[in-house]
Amino acid sequence: MPAADIRHDWTRQQVLDLFAMPFSDLMFTAQQVHRTHFDPNRVQVSTLCSIKTGACPEDCAYCPQSARYDTGLEREKLMKVEKVLEEARAAKAGGATRFCMGAAWRSPKKKDMPYVTQMVREVKALGMETCMTLGMLNDDQAKELADAGLDYYNHNLDTSPEYYGEIITTRTYQDRLQTLGRVRAAGMKVCAGGIVGMGEGDKDRAGLLMQLANLPEHPESVPINMLVKVAGTPLEQEKDLDPFEFIRCIAVARIMMPKSHVRLSAGREQMSDEMQSMAFLAGANSIFYGEKLLTTANPEANKDMQLFSRLGIQPEEYQQYADESAVEAELNAQITEQQNDAFFYDAAK
């Protein structure tokens, strides 16, 4: 399979064939694809902030924020804008280039929209990319967020259509796909992935990735989460996922969505440095950085940077341009620099 192929016509059997490859062959193929489209030693760094915690009416079986489960999580109201900005400034100082804001809602209410759009505008003013996950959106809400300048909207599919009913019953798979369509139509980038380790099989992991890769456009960001088992949720006793099965999922996602950032997301607290390193080798090139992901633990920021240093990885830089002329000027400067390098040598060497 050519490493540069961009496809939207995957069949279930083709995806299962990828999962069934010998591990070393799968990793080699994923590395070829990764190096075709990305610097293999750069990782995009995001920070996630819970702007409204708990009391969600949905029944997602993995989620401690559901009002249906007793997980000991304290309910919190929507965070004030200035507090969100404090978190964003700290994230930027710590090396994050994208600030993601999540609210435990089925969908945002009309009264909430002025606050979340203000958050978007002011975080962008700090020079960061912005992402939000607020539940389902209607057309008007998607347009409001896009008009405020939101870069990414996160809405995960969670699992395959066939296994979905085992995980959530309060919204349909089609509801999720419709929200992704509205995000795209409004002009925002899509962040969509899923969770593995919820009792699903290979067919379901293949089904999830097939749904994502067969969208009209691949999501720009694909978070692959490993289940975090939280006491009080229906999945708290789920057996541990074989680490190699998780790495296979990362590698197959990289092969199927070559130009997407594949994010090593929830579950990193349970991963050894060696497992995370193998995930990067399989094609993961984005992480959530900080001490927690919404309500679950995450490796401490300095530990991530220590691992990056050991692996020779650098955080991916975020460049902002005011307009297309600025982009053109930057490209021309790079071309001129390359031409000069070809004609002159460094006398200091």
Short mmCIF file of C-alpha atoms in Angstrom, two decimals:
data_model
loop_
_atom_site.label_atom_id
_atom_site.label_comp_id
_atom_site.label_asym_id
_atom_site.label_seq_id
_atom_site.Cartn_x
_atom_site.Cartn_y
_atom_site.Cartn_z
CA MET A 1 0.00 0.00 0.00
CA PRO A 2 1.54 3.36 -1.01
CA ALA A 3 2.42 5.37 2.08
CA ALA A 4 0.87 8.58 0.75
CA ASP A 5 -2.60 7.27 -0.13
CA ILE A 6 -5.52 9.32 1.19
CA ARG A 7 -8.64 7.19 1.10
CA HIS A 8 -12.28 7.46 2.10
CA ASP A 9 -13.45 4.04 0.91
CA TRP A 10 -12.15 1.60 3.51
CA THR A 11 -13.99 -1.70 4.00
CA ARG A 12 -14.22 -3.48 7.34
CA GLN A 13 -12.15 -6.40 6.03
CA GLN A 14 -9.37 -4.12 4.81
CA VAL A 15 -9.12 -2.52 8.24
CA LEU A 16 -9.18 -5.92 9.97
CA ASP A 17 -6.35 -7.00 7.66
CA LEU A 18 -4.28 -4.08 8.96
CA PHE A 19 -4.98 -5.07 12.56
CA ALA A 20 -3.93 -8.65 11.72
CA MET A 21 -0.53 -7.69 10.29
CA PRO A 22 2.57 -8.95 12.13
CA PHE A 23 3.36 -6.28 14.70
CA SER A 24 6.74 -5.28 13.27
CA ASP A 25 5.30 -4.98 9.75
CA LEU A 26 2.42 -2.83 11.02
CA MET A 27 4.80 -0.54 12.91
CA PHE A 28 7.11 -0.24 9.87
CA THR A 29 4.21 0.68 7.60
CA ALA A 30 2.87 3.22 10.10
CA GLN A 31 6.33 4.82 10.36
CA GLN A 32 6.58 5.11 6.59
CA VAL A 33 3.21 6.86 6.44
CA HIS A 34 4.07 9.10 9.38
CA ARG A 35 7.38 10.25 7.91
CA THR A 36 5.71 11.00 4.57
CA HIS A 37 3.54 13.69 6.14
CA PHE A 38 5.12 14.75 9.44
CA ASP A 39 8.41 15.43 11.17
CA PRO A 40 8.71 12.22 13.24
CA ASN A 41 10.40 14.08 16.09
CA ARG A 42 7.74 16.75 16.60
CA VAL A 43 4.66 16.32 18.77
CA GLN A 44 1.76 18.78 18.99
CA VAL A 45 1.01 19.71 22.61
CA SER A 46 -2.47 20.62 23.88
CA THR A 47 -3.87 21.38 27.32
CA LEU A 48 -7.42 20.50 28.33
CA CYS A 49 -9.45 22.57 30.78
CA SER A 50 -12.84 21.56 32.22
CA ILE A 51 -14.88 24.77 32.04
CA LYS A 52 -17.99 23.09 33.45
CA THR A 53 -17.76 19.86 35.44
CA GLY A 54 -20.31 17.16 36.31
CA ALA A 55 -24.11 16.84 36.22
CA CYS A 56 -24.21 15.71 32.58
CA PRO A 57 -27.56 14.08 31.69
CA GLU A 58 -25.98 11.57 29.29
CA ASP A 59 -25.34 7.94 30.31
CA CYS A 60 -21.90 7.32 28.72
CA ALA A 61 -20.74 4.19 30.57
CA TYR A 62 -17.13 5.39 30.89
CA CYS A 63 -17.78 8.92 32.13
CA PRO A 64 -17.50 10.11 35.75
CA GLN A 65 -19.30 13.33 34.81
CA SER A 66 -22.63 11.60 34.20
CA ALA A 67 -25.30 12.58 36.73
CA ARG A 68 -26.47 8.96 36.63
CA TYR A 69 -23.40 7.57 38.39
CA ASP A 70 -22.06 8.12 41.90
CA THR A 71 -18.36 8.76 41.31
CA GLY A 72 -17.76 11.32 44.04
CA LEU A 73 -17.24 14.07 41.49
CA GLU A 74 -18.32 17.50 42.69
CA ARG A 75 -20.54 19.45 40.33
CA GLU A 76 -19.24 22.83 39.23
CA LYS A 77 -20.86 25.71 37.38
CA LEU A 78 -19.48 27.21 34.18
CA MET A 79 -16.06 28.67 34.89
CA LYS A 80 -15.65 32.44 34.72
CA VAL A 81 -13.89 33.76 31.64
CA GLU A 82 -10.97 35.29 33.55
CA LYS A 83 -10.31 31.99 35.33
CA VAL A 84 -10.24 30.21 31.97
CA LEU A 85 -7.72 32.79 30.74
CA GLU A 86 -5.53 32.17 33.78
CA GLU A 87 -5.48 28.46 32.90
CA ALA A 88 -4.71 29.27 29.26
CA ARG A 89 -1.82 31.56 30.15
CA ALA A 90 -0.34 28.86 32.39
CA ALA A 91 -0.77 26.27 29.62
CA LYS A 92 1.01 28.49 27.12
CA ALA A 93 3.84 29.16 29.56
CA GLY A 94 4.17 25.39 29.98
CA GLY A 95 4.60 24.82 26.26
CA ALA A 96 1.06 24.08 25.04
CA THR A 97 0.09 25.54 21.66
CA ARG A 98 -3.59 24.54 21.73
CA PHE A 99 -6.04 25.15 24.57
CA CYS A 100 -9.04 22.84 24.69
CA MET A 101 -12.12 23.70 26.76
CA GLY A 102 -14.65 21.05 27.72
CA ALA A 103 -18.10 21.36 29.30
CA ALA A 104 -20.22 18.48 30.61
CA TRP A 105 -23.33 19.27 28.60
CA ARG A 106 -25.64 17.32 26.32
CA SER A 107 -25.58 20.51 24.27
CA PRO A 108 -24.98 24.16 25.20
CA LYS A 109 -27.93 26.38 26.09
CA LYS A 110 -28.56 29.73 24.43
CA LYS A 111 -27.59 31.59 27.62
CA ASP A 112 -24.19 29.85 27.66
CA MET A 113 -23.10 30.79 24.17
CA PRO A 114 -21.97 34.40 24.87
CA TYR A 115 -19.62 33.11 27.57
CA VAL A 116 -18.06 30.32 25.55
CA THR A 117 -17.59 32.52 22.49
CA GLN A 118 -15.89 35.13 24.66
CA MET A 119 -13.58 32.41 25.97
CA VAL A 120 -12.66 31.50 22.40
CA ARG A 121 -11.90 35.08 21.39
CA GLU A 122 -9.79 35.86 24.43
CA VAL A 123 -7.79 32.60 24.37
CA LYS A 124 -7.04 33.18 20.68
CA ALA A 125 -5.85 36.67 21.58
CA LEU A 126 -3.16 34.99 23.69
CA GLY A 127 -1.75 33.44 20.52
CA MET A 128 -3.05 29.90 21.02
CA GLU A 129 -5.16 27.56 18.92
CA THR A 130 -8.58 26.94 20.44
CA CYS A 131 -10.68 23.80 20.75
CA MET A 132 -13.99 23.14 22.50
CA THR A 133 -16.12 20.13 23.34
CA LEU A 134 -19.59 21.14 24.46
CA GLY A 135 -21.74 18.21 23.30
CA MET A 136 -24.11 18.29 20.36
CA LEU A 137 -24.43 21.48 18.29
CA ASN A 138 -27.17 22.84 16.09
CA ASP A 139 -26.40 24.89 12.97
CA ASP A 140 -26.68 28.26 14.72
CA GLN A 141 -24.37 27.21 17.58
CA ALA A 142 -21.77 25.90 15.14
CA LYS A 143 -21.85 29.19 13.25
CA GLU A 144 -21.51 31.22 16.48
CA LEU A 145 -18.42 29.27 17.48
CA ALA A 146 -16.92 29.58 14.00
CA ASP A 147 -17.61 33.33 13.93
CA ALA A 148 -15.83 33.66 17.29
CA GLY A 149 -12.76 32.06 15.67
CA LEU A 150 -12.85 28.56 17.18
CA ASP A 151 -10.21 26.45 15.44
CA TYR A 152 -11.26 22.92 16.42
CA TYR A 153 -14.41 21.27 17.73
CA ASN A 154 -14.07 17.93 19.50
CA HIS A 155 -16.88 15.39 19.28
CA ASN A 156 -15.80 11.77 19.60
CA LEU A 157 -17.63 8.84 18.02
CA ASP A 158 -16.44 6.69 20.97
CA THR A 159 -16.71 3.27 19.26
CA SER A 160 -18.22 1.46 16.29
CA PRO A 161 -21.88 1.91 15.34
CA GLU A 162 -22.50 -1.74 16.25
CA TYR A 163 -21.06 -1.49 19.79
CA TYR A 164 -22.30 2.02 20.48
CA GLY A 165 -25.51 0.92 22.21
CA GLU A 166 -23.46 -0.93 24.84
CA ILE A 167 -21.84 2.36 25.86
CA ILE A 168 -24.50 5.05 25.53
CA THR A 169 -28.27 5.13 25.00
CA THR A 170 -29.15 8.81 25.47
CA ARG A 171 -27.96 9.96 22.05
CA THR A 172 -27.56 8.15 18.77
CA TYR A 173 -24.57 7.56 16.54
CA GLN A 174 -26.29 9.66 13.91
CA ASP A 175 -26.54 12.53 16.43
CA ARG A 176 -22.75 12.49 16.69
CA LEU A 177 -22.22 12.35 12.93
CA GLN A 178 -24.63 15.25 12.44
CA THR A 179 -22.69 17.41 14.89
CA LEU A 180 -19.44 16.64 13.03
CA GLY A 181 -21.15 17.61 9.77
CA ARG A 182 -22.33 20.92 11.24
CA VAL A 183 -18.82 21.67 12.53
CA ARG A 184 -17.38 21.05 9.05
CA ALA A 185 -20.09 23.10 7.33
CA ALA A 186 -19.37 26.03 9.65
CA GLY A 187 -15.71 26.01 8.60
CA MET A 188 -14.10 24.64 11.77
CA LYS A 189 -11.59 21.82 11.98
CA VAL A 190 -12.73 18.48 13.37
CA CYS A 191 -11.29 16.65 16.36
CA ALA A 192 -12.90 13.20 16.57
CA GLY A 193 -11.72 9.83 17.82
CA GLY A 194 -12.77 7.21 20.29
CA ILE A 195 -12.00 5.03 23.29
CA VAL A 196 -10.54 1.55 23.28
CA GLY A 197 -10.63 -0.94 26.14
CA MET A 198 -14.37 -0.71 26.81
CA GLY A 199 -14.98 -4.41 26.13
CA GLU A 200 -15.15 -4.00 22.36
CA GLY A 201 -13.43 -6.37 19.93
CA ASP A 202 -11.21 -5.90 16.89
CA LYS A 203 -14.26 -5.57 14.66
CA ASP A 204 -15.43 -2.61 16.72
CA ARG A 205 -12.03 -0.90 16.71
CA ALA A 206 -11.92 -1.42 12.96
CA GLY A 207 -15.47 -0.06 12.70
CA LEU A 208 -14.59 3.09 14.65
CA LEU A 209 -11.55 3.88 12.51
CA MET A 210 -13.46 3.07 9.33
CA GLN A 211 -16.17 5.58 10.30
CA LEU A 212 -13.58 8.29 10.92
CA ALA A 213 -11.48 7.59 7.81
CA ASN A 214 -14.52 7.37 5.52
CA LEU A 215 -15.83 10.81 6.47
CA PRO A 216 -15.78 13.22 3.49
CA GLU A 217 -12.71 14.81 5.09
CA HIS A 218 -10.49 13.13 7.65
CA PRO A 219 -10.56 14.75 11.10
CA GLU A 220 -7.53 17.00 11.51
CA SER A 221 -7.11 15.58 15.02
CA VAL A 222 -7.87 11.97 16.03
CA PRO A 223 -7.69 11.31 19.79
CA ILE A 224 -7.23 7.64 20.64
CA ASN A 225 -8.17 7.22 24.30
CA MET A 226 -7.48 4.20 26.49
CA LEU A 227 -10.30 3.59 28.96
CA VAL A 228 -9.71 5.09 32.39
CA LYS A 229 -11.70 2.90 34.76
CA VAL A 230 -13.47 5.14 37.28
CA ALA A 231 -15.16 3.73 40.38
CA GLY A 232 -18.91 4.18 40.19
CA THR A 233 -19.16 3.92 36.40
CA PRO A 234 -20.49 0.77 34.66
CA LEU A 235 -17.03 0.05 33.20
CA GLU A 236 -15.09 0.20 36.45
CA GLN A 237 -14.50 -3.59 36.43
CA GLU A 238 -13.58 -3.86 32.74
CA LYS A 239 -10.44 -5.95 32.25
CA ASP A 240 -7.21 -4.24 31.27
CA LEU A 241 -6.48 -3.81 27.59
CA ASP A 242 -3.41 -5.55 26.18
CA PRO A 243 -0.91 -2.70 25.54
CA PHE A 244 -0.05 -4.13 22.11
CA GLU A 245 -3.71 -3.92 21.10
CA PHE A 246 -3.70 -0.23 21.98
CA ILE A 247 -0.51 0.39 19.99
CA ARG A 248 -2.04 -1.46 17.02
CA CYS A 249 -4.97 0.95 17.15
CA ILE A 250 -2.61 3.95 17.01
CA ALA A 251 -0.71 2.45 14.06
CA VAL A 252 -3.84 1.60 12.08
CA ALA A 253 -5.24 5.09 12.69
CA ARG A 254 -1.99 6.57 11.36
CA ILE A 255 -2.10 4.44 8.21
CA MET A 256 -5.77 5.17 7.51
CA MET A 257 -5.60 8.92 8.21
CA PRO A 258 -2.10 9.89 7.04
CA LYS A 259 -2.37 13.66 7.38
CA SER A 260 -4.26 13.74 10.70
CA HIS A 261 -2.64 14.39 14.04
CA VAL A 262 -3.18 11.18 16.03
CA ARG A 263 -3.45 12.12 19.67
CA LEU A 264 -2.27 9.94 22.53
CA SER A 265 -5.00 11.00 24.88
CA ALA A 266 -6.72 9.66 28.05
CA GLY A 267 -5.09 6.71 29.79
CA ARG A 268 -1.51 7.97 29.65
CA GLU A 269 -1.34 7.91 33.46
CA GLN A 270 -1.51 4.11 33.21
CA MET A 271 1.11 3.88 30.45
CA SER A 272 4.80 3.32 31.04
CA ASP A 273 7.35 5.52 29.31
CA GLU A 274 8.12 2.57 27.07
CA MET A 275 4.47 2.18 26.02
CA GLN A 276 4.15 5.89 25.26
CA SER A 277 7.39 5.77 23.27
CA MET A 278 6.02 2.89 21.22
CA ALA A 279 2.84 4.91 20.58
CA PHE A 280 4.96 7.75 19.16
CA LEU A 281 6.79 5.20 17.01
CA ALA A 282 3.40 3.94 15.78
CA GLY A 283 2.50 7.43 14.57
CA ALA A 284 1.02 9.32 17.52
CA ASN A 285 2.10 12.94 17.23
CA SER A 286 -0.12 14.85 19.64
CA ILE A 287 -0.69 14.69 23.39
CA PHE A 288 -2.71 16.35 26.10
CA TYR A 289 -0.24 17.97 28.45
CA GLY A 290 -0.88 18.82 32.09
CA GLU A 291 -1.89 17.25 35.36
CA LYS A 292 -5.41 16.11 34.42
CA LEU A 293 -7.76 15.55 31.51
CA LEU A 294 -11.10 17.07 32.54
CA THR A 295 -11.57 14.85 35.61
CA THR A 296 -8.98 12.07 35.27
CA ALA A 297 -5.27 12.10 36.03
CA ASN A 298 -2.60 12.75 33.40
CA PRO A 299 1.21 12.55 33.70
CA GLU A 300 2.68 15.70 35.17
CA ALA A 301 3.86 18.23 32.63
CA ASN A 302 7.54 18.09 33.59
CA LYS A 303 7.48 14.28 33.28
CA ASP A 304 6.27 14.64 29.69
CA MET A 305 9.08 17.04 28.89
CA GLN A 306 11.59 14.67 30.47
CA LEU A 307 10.33 11.86 28.23
CA PHE A 308 10.48 14.15 25.20
CA SER A 309 14.10 14.97 26.05
CA ARG A 310 15.01 11.29 26.37
CA LEU A 311 13.43 10.55 23.00
CA GLY A 312 14.77 13.61 21.18
CA ILE A 313 11.24 14.92 20.59
CA GLN A 314 10.41 18.62 20.36
CA PRO A 315 6.97 20.22 20.84
CA GLU A 316 5.42 21.24 17.54
CA GLU A 317 5.36 25.01 17.06
CA TYR A 318 2.19 26.95 16.35
CA GLN A 319 2.45 29.75 13.80
CA GLN A 320 -0.21 32.42 13.44
CA TYR A 321 -0.51 34.60 10.37
CA ALA A 322 -2.69 37.66 10.10
CA ASP A 323 -3.42 37.08 6.40
CA GLU A 324 -2.34 35.23 3.27
CA SER A 325 0.29 37.85 2.40
CA ALA A 326 2.07 37.05 5.65
CA VAL A 327 2.11 33.37 4.72
CA GLU A 328 3.52 34.22 1.29
CA ALA A 329 6.20 36.46 2.82
CA GLU A 330 7.26 33.69 5.20
CA LEU A 331 7.49 31.16 2.37
CA ASN A 332 9.51 33.57 0.21
CA ALA A 333 11.90 34.17 3.10
CA GLN A 334 12.41 30.42 3.51
CA ILE A 335 13.04 29.98 -0.24
CA THR A 336 15.57 32.84 -0.23
CA GLU A 337 17.34 31.34 2.78
CA GLN A 338 17.58 27.95 1.06
CA GLN A 339 18.94 29.60 -2.12
CA ASN A 340 21.56 31.49 -0.13
CA ASP A 341 22.58 28.29 1.61
CA ALA A 342 23.19 26.74 -1.78
CA PHE A 343 25.57 29.52 -2.90
CA PHE A 344 27.42 30.39 0.30
CA TYR A 345 29.24 28.41 2.92
CA ASP A 346 29.60 29.14 6.62
CA ALA A 347 33.09 30.60 7.06
CA ALA A 348 32.84 30.14 10.81
CA LYS A 349 32.91 26.35 10.45
#
